[in-house]
Amino acid sequence: MKIERIELHHIDMPLAHPFETSFGRELARPCVLVAVHAGGLTGWGECTAHSGPWYSSETIETAWHVLREFLIPEVLEQDAESPADVVARFRRVRGHPMARAALENALWDLLAQAQGVSLVTMLGGRRDRVPVGVSVGIEPTLDELLDRVAGHVAEGYRRIKLKIKPDWDVAIVRAVRERWPELPLQVDANSAYTLDDAPLLRELDQFDLLLIEQPLHHDDIVDHAQLQKQLRTPLCLDESIHSPEHARWALDIGACRIINIKVGRVGGLTAARQIHDLCAARDVPVWCGGMLETNVGRAANAALATLPNFTLPGDISASARYYEQDIAEPNFVLNDDSTLCVPSNLGLGVDVIPERLAAFRLRHLVVPE
Ligand code: SMG
Ligand code: MG
């Protein structure tokens, strides 16, 4: 297919509830949506970079710049028959995985529609629903945290992830564990600790957690390998894994026993599937992380999570957990068994609503004009 036109939409949507991690509090979710047009079809991709370089070094502005100057020119007016064609053209661009992923994923959606299949089928997934949990941010008080967890448990989530940071760790995990002795529970520090905190992190071993996510430096694997030797609980890497190579290096040195795969952080669906396959070959479980996506990104995450080695529940919660009104429909709704159904219609299987796009949009680029 010859790619005829590409659009970037910079949008900003208020979150239904503020989300706080060890690196900051967010009230809204700005993001860039990419639309790729060819042969009367439109494919959509979501860029998971945030306004500031807090979770990773990419931002909305860096993604906009790299997409406009370097990535869009690689695909515009070119033929793309498969995602591999696009990945090959992006190989020259170092870093900027979230920018690359947004455009590559839009092409997956477009090509799946052109082939008359769902994204799930194109990826090789087999399930029609995926197990999910919810990630609970840092709250002003322990009581408010317990209320939020209780609310999500009542909604039917059967796996809870707690954000932790120094002075918001052992005590809050103990309180949640005492109230819900059987609940599958995991924690995520977003790099808030150092190896000197190993004694404190060892205290978490007593709570029967599924995993401890990215406790140490955002680019580290060496210290994590040291820490893993001192813990019973599996470590899971998020921020440190930027590519299939990083995944292999981390596993080779024992830096983690589980990997959180985020499509944006690793540079697109192709790389995400490669990490899935690598981990499957080594009996390392994976799960799909989340970046507070709109239904566009959520549909891609859900499709990815249908691959067989996504054995742990993903941070792919129901749409209502994130936004009062999403940019795309239909919404994802939690099933009784703590799963989400994955769309089986063509491509991503969600439709961006033009009026909402216009209402939430801050900036718009169309190439060629
Ligand atoms: O999409 O449900 C979601 C959020 C899941 O906790 C979540 N993501 O480090 O895993 C993570 C964080 C990053 C969020 S950036 C605000
Ligand atoms: Mg994380």
Short mmCIF file of N, CA, C and O in Angstrom, two decimals, residues 225-290:
data_model
loop_
_atom_site.label_atom_id
_atom_site.label_comp_id
_atom_site.label_asym_id
_atom_site.label_seq_id
_atom_site.Cartn_x
_atom_site.Cartn_y
_atom_site.Cartn_z
N ALA A 225 20.39 -7.11 39.12
CA ALA A 225 20.85 -8.51 39.20
C ALA A 225 21.37 -8.79 40.61
O ALA A 225 21.12 -9.87 41.18
N GLN A 226 22.07 -7.83 41.20
CA GLN A 226 22.54 -7.98 42.59
C GLN A 226 21.36 -8.12 43.54
O GLN A 226 21.34 -8.98 44.42
N LEU A 227 20.38 -7.25 43.34
CA LEU A 227 19.22 -7.24 44.23
C LEU A 227 18.41 -8.54 44.10
O LEU A 227 17.97 -9.10 45.11
N GLN A 228 18.23 -9.00 42.86
CA GLN A 228 17.42 -10.22 42.67
C GLN A 228 17.99 -11.39 43.46
O GLN A 228 17.24 -12.20 44.00
N LYS A 229 19.32 -11.44 43.58
CA LYS A 229 19.95 -12.54 44.34
C LYS A 229 19.57 -12.49 45.81
O LYS A 229 19.62 -13.50 46.50
N GLN A 230 19.21 -11.30 46.28
CA GLN A 230 18.91 -11.16 47.71
C GLN A 230 17.42 -11.26 48.03
O GLN A 230 17.02 -11.13 49.18
N LEU A 231 16.60 -11.43 46.99
CA LEU A 231 15.14 -11.44 47.18
C LEU A 231 14.54 -12.78 46.79
O LEU A 231 14.99 -13.41 45.84
N ARG A 232 13.47 -13.16 47.49
CA ARG A 232 12.67 -14.32 47.05
C ARG A 232 11.67 -13.91 45.97
O ARG A 232 11.41 -14.62 45.02
N THR A 233 11.10 -12.71 46.15
CA THR A 233 10.09 -12.21 45.22
C THR A 233 10.74 -11.93 43.85
O THR A 233 11.83 -11.34 43.80
N PRO A 234 10.07 -12.32 42.75
CA PRO A 234 10.65 -12.00 41.43
C PRO A 234 10.72 -10.50 41.20
O PRO A 234 9.78 -9.78 41.52
N LEU A 235 11.83 -10.05 40.65
CA LEU A 235 11.90 -8.68 40.16
C LEU A 235 11.35 -8.66 38.74
O LEU A 235 11.53 -9.62 37.98
N CYS A 236 10.69 -7.55 38.40
CA CYS A 236 10.17 -7.35 37.05
C CYS A 236 10.74 -6.04 36.54
O CYS A 236 10.68 -5.04 37.25
N LEU A 237 11.31 -6.03 35.36
CA LEU A 237 11.81 -4.77 34.81
C LEU A 237 10.79 -4.12 33.89
O LEU A 237 10.12 -4.79 33.11
N ASP A 238 10.71 -2.79 34.00
CA ASP A 238 9.86 -1.97 33.14
C ASP A 238 10.78 -0.97 32.43
O ASP A 238 11.28 -1.26 31.33
N GLU A 239 11.10 0.15 33.10
CA GLU A 239 11.85 1.24 32.47
C GLU A 239 13.15 0.79 31.79
O GLU A 239 13.56 1.38 30.78
N SER A 240 13.85 -0.19 32.35
CA SER A 240 15.18 -0.57 31.83
C SER A 240 15.15 -1.32 30.50
O SER A 240 16.19 -1.51 29.88
N ILE A 241 13.98 -1.79 30.09
CA ILE A 241 13.92 -2.63 28.88
C ILE A 241 13.41 -1.80 27.70
O ILE A 241 12.22 -1.55 27.57
N HIS A 242 14.34 -1.39 26.83
CA HIS A 242 13.98 -0.52 25.71
C HIS A 242 13.91 -1.25 24.38
O HIS A 242 13.61 -0.63 23.35
N SER A 243 14.27 -2.53 24.37
CA SER A 243 14.38 -3.25 23.08
C SER A 243 14.53 -4.74 23.38
O SER A 243 14.81 -5.13 24.52
N PRO A 244 14.41 -5.58 22.35
CA PRO A 244 14.67 -7.02 22.55
C PRO A 244 16.09 -7.27 23.06
O PRO A 244 16.30 -8.18 23.87
N GLU A 245 17.05 -6.45 22.63
CA GLU A 245 18.43 -6.64 23.12
C GLU A 245 18.50 -6.41 24.63
O GLU A 245 19.11 -7.19 25.36
N HIS A 246 17.87 -5.33 25.09
CA HIS A 246 17.89 -5.07 26.53
C HIS A 246 17.25 -6.23 27.29
O HIS A 246 17.71 -6.58 28.38
N ALA A 247 16.21 -6.81 26.73
CA ALA A 247 15.55 -7.93 27.41
C ALA A 247 16.52 -9.10 27.53
O ALA A 247 16.65 -9.73 28.59
N ARG A 248 17.23 -9.39 26.44
CA ARG A 248 18.18 -10.51 26.46
C ARG A 248 19.31 -10.24 27.46
O ARG A 248 19.66 -11.10 28.26
N TRP A 249 19.85 -9.01 27.45
CA TRP A 249 20.93 -8.69 28.38
C TRP A 249 20.46 -8.86 29.82
O TRP A 249 21.17 -9.40 30.65
N ALA A 250 19.27 -8.36 30.11
CA ALA A 250 18.75 -8.43 31.49
C ALA A 250 18.58 -9.89 31.92
O ALA A 250 18.95 -10.26 33.04
N LEU A 251 18.02 -10.70 31.03
CA LEU A 251 17.80 -12.11 31.40
C LEU A 251 19.13 -12.83 31.53
O LEU A 251 19.31 -13.68 32.42
N ASP A 252 20.08 -12.52 30.65
CA ASP A 252 21.38 -13.19 30.69
C ASP A 252 22.10 -12.99 32.02
O ASP A 252 22.81 -13.87 32.48
N ILE A 253 21.92 -11.81 32.62
CA ILE A 253 22.64 -11.58 33.88
C ILE A 253 21.73 -11.75 35.10
O ILE A 253 22.13 -11.43 36.22
N GLY A 254 20.51 -12.21 34.89
CA GLY A 254 19.64 -12.46 36.04
C GLY A 254 19.11 -11.20 36.71
O GLY A 254 18.90 -11.17 37.93
N ALA A 255 18.88 -10.15 35.92
CA ALA A 255 18.41 -8.89 36.50
C ALA A 255 16.93 -8.92 36.86
O ALA A 255 16.44 -8.04 37.58
N CYS A 256 16.18 -9.88 36.31
CA CYS A 256 14.75 -9.97 36.61
C CYS A 256 14.27 -11.38 36.26
O CYS A 256 14.97 -12.12 35.55
N ARG A 257 13.08 -11.74 36.76
CA ARG A 257 12.49 -13.03 36.40
C ARG A 257 11.18 -12.85 35.64
O ARG A 257 10.52 -13.82 35.29
N ILE A 258 10.79 -11.60 35.45
CA ILE A 258 9.54 -11.27 34.76
C ILE A 258 9.80 -9.97 34.00
O ILE A 258 10.58 -9.12 34.46
N ILE A 259 9.14 -9.80 32.84
CA ILE A 259 9.28 -8.53 32.11
C ILE A 259 7.90 -7.92 31.84
O ILE A 259 6.96 -8.62 31.46
N ASN A 260 7.83 -6.61 32.11
CA ASN A 260 6.66 -5.81 31.75
C ASN A 260 6.91 -5.30 30.33
O ASN A 260 7.88 -4.59 30.09
N ILE A 261 6.07 -5.71 29.39
CA ILE A 261 6.22 -5.24 28.01
C ILE A 261 5.26 -4.08 27.76
O ILE A 261 4.05 -4.21 27.93
N LYS A 262 5.85 -2.94 27.41
CA LYS A 262 5.04 -1.79 26.99
C LYS A 262 5.40 -1.50 25.54
O LYS A 262 6.58 -1.30 25.21
N VAL A 263 4.38 -1.44 24.71
CA VAL A 263 4.60 -1.30 23.27
C VAL A 263 5.39 -0.03 22.95
O VAL A 263 6.26 -0.03 22.09
N GLY A 264 5.08 1.06 23.65
CA GLY A 264 5.76 2.32 23.37
C GLY A 264 7.21 2.28 23.81
O GLY A 264 8.11 2.65 23.06
N ARG A 265 7.43 1.82 25.03
CA ARG A 265 8.79 1.82 25.58
C ARG A 265 9.76 0.98 24.77
O ARG A 265 10.95 1.28 24.71
N VAL A 266 9.28 -0.08 24.13
CA VAL A 266 10.18 -0.96 23.39
C VAL A 266 10.20 -0.66 21.89
O VAL A 266 10.89 -1.33 21.13
N GLY A 267 9.42 0.34 21.45
CA GLY A 267 9.53 0.78 20.06
C GLY A 267 8.58 0.13 19.09
O GLY A 267 8.88 0.08 17.90
N GLY A 268 7.45 -0.40 19.58
CA GLY A 268 6.42 -0.87 18.64
C GLY A 268 6.05 -2.33 18.83
O GLY A 268 6.68 -3.09 19.57
N LEU A 269 5.00 -2.71 18.09
CA LEU A 269 4.45 -4.07 18.22
C LEU A 269 5.43 -5.15 17.77
O LEU A 269 5.45 -6.25 18.32
N THR A 270 6.26 -4.83 16.76
CA THR A 270 7.21 -5.85 16.29
C THR A 270 8.20 -6.21 17.40
O THR A 270 8.41 -7.39 17.70
N ALA A 271 8.79 -5.18 18.02
CA ALA A 271 9.75 -5.43 19.10
C ALA A 271 9.06 -6.06 20.30
O ALA A 271 9.62 -6.95 20.97
N ALA A 272 7.84 -5.62 20.58
CA ALA A 272 7.11 -6.18 21.72
C ALA A 272 6.90 -7.68 21.53
O ALA A 272 7.08 -8.48 22.45
N ARG A 273 6.54 -8.06 20.30
CA ARG A 273 6.33 -9.49 20.05
C ARG A 273 7.66 -10.26 20.11
O ARG A 273 7.70 -11.40 20.59
N GLN A 274 8.75 -9.64 19.67
CA GLN A 274 10.06 -10.30 19.77
C GLN A 274 10.43 -10.55 21.23
O GLN A 274 10.97 -11.60 21.57
N ILE A 275 10.16 -9.57 22.10
CA ILE A 275 10.48 -9.76 23.53
C ILE A 275 9.60 -10.86 24.10
O ILE A 275 10.07 -11.71 24.87
N HIS A 276 8.33 -10.86 23.71
CA HIS A 276 7.43 -11.94 24.12
C HIS A 276 8.02 -13.31 23.73
O HIS A 276 8.07 -14.24 24.54
N ASP A 277 8.48 -13.44 22.49
CA ASP A 277 8.98 -14.72 22.00
C ASP A 277 10.27 -15.13 22.73
O ASP A 277 10.45 -16.29 23.09
N LEU A 278 11.14 -14.16 22.93
CA LEU A 278 12.39 -14.43 23.65
C LEU A 278 12.09 -14.95 25.06
O LEU A 278 12.67 -15.94 25.52
N CYS A 279 11.18 -14.26 25.75
CA CYS A 279 10.84 -14.65 27.12
C CYS A 279 10.16 -16.03 27.13
O CYS A 279 10.44 -16.86 28.00
N ALA A 280 9.29 -16.28 26.14
CA ALA A 280 8.61 -17.58 26.08
C ALA A 280 9.65 -18.70 25.96
O ALA A 280 9.55 -19.73 26.62
N ALA A 281 10.66 -18.47 25.11
CA ALA A 281 11.69 -19.50 24.90
C ALA A 281 12.48 -19.76 26.17
O ALA A 281 13.06 -20.83 26.33
N ARG A 282 12.51 -18.78 27.06
CA ARG A 282 13.28 -18.96 28.30
C ARG A 282 12.39 -19.18 29.52
O ARG A 282 12.85 -19.04 30.66
N ASP A 283 11.11 -19.45 29.29
CA ASP A 283 10.16 -19.67 30.40
C ASP A 283 10.08 -18.48 31.34
O ASP A 283 9.95 -18.66 32.57
N VAL A 284 10.19 -17.30 30.81
CA VAL A 284 10.06 -16.08 31.62
C VAL A 284 8.69 -15.48 31.32
O VAL A 284 8.41 -15.12 30.18
N PRO A 285 7.81 -15.38 32.33
CA PRO A 285 6.49 -14.81 32.06
C PRO A 285 6.55 -13.31 31.74
O PRO A 285 7.44 -12.62 32.24
N VAL A 286 5.62 -12.85 30.94
CA VAL A 286 5.53 -11.41 30.66
C VAL A 286 4.10 -10.93 30.90
O VAL A 286 3.17 -11.74 31.01
N TRP A 287 3.94 -9.64 30.99
CA TRP A 287 2.61 -9.03 31.09
C TRP A 287 2.66 -7.68 30.41
O TRP A 287 3.74 -7.12 30.19
N CYS A 288 1.49 -7.17 30.07
CA CYS A 288 1.42 -5.94 29.30
C CYS A 288 1.25 -4.75 30.24
O CYS A 288 0.27 -4.68 30.99
N GLY A 289 2.20 -3.83 30.18
CA GLY A 289 2.12 -2.63 31.00
C GLY A 289 1.20 -1.60 30.37
O GLY A 289 0.75 -1.75 29.23
N GLY A 290 0.92 -0.53 31.12
CA GLY A 290 0.03 0.51 30.61
C GLY A 290 0.65 1.88 30.81
O GLY A 290 1.49 2.09 31.68
#
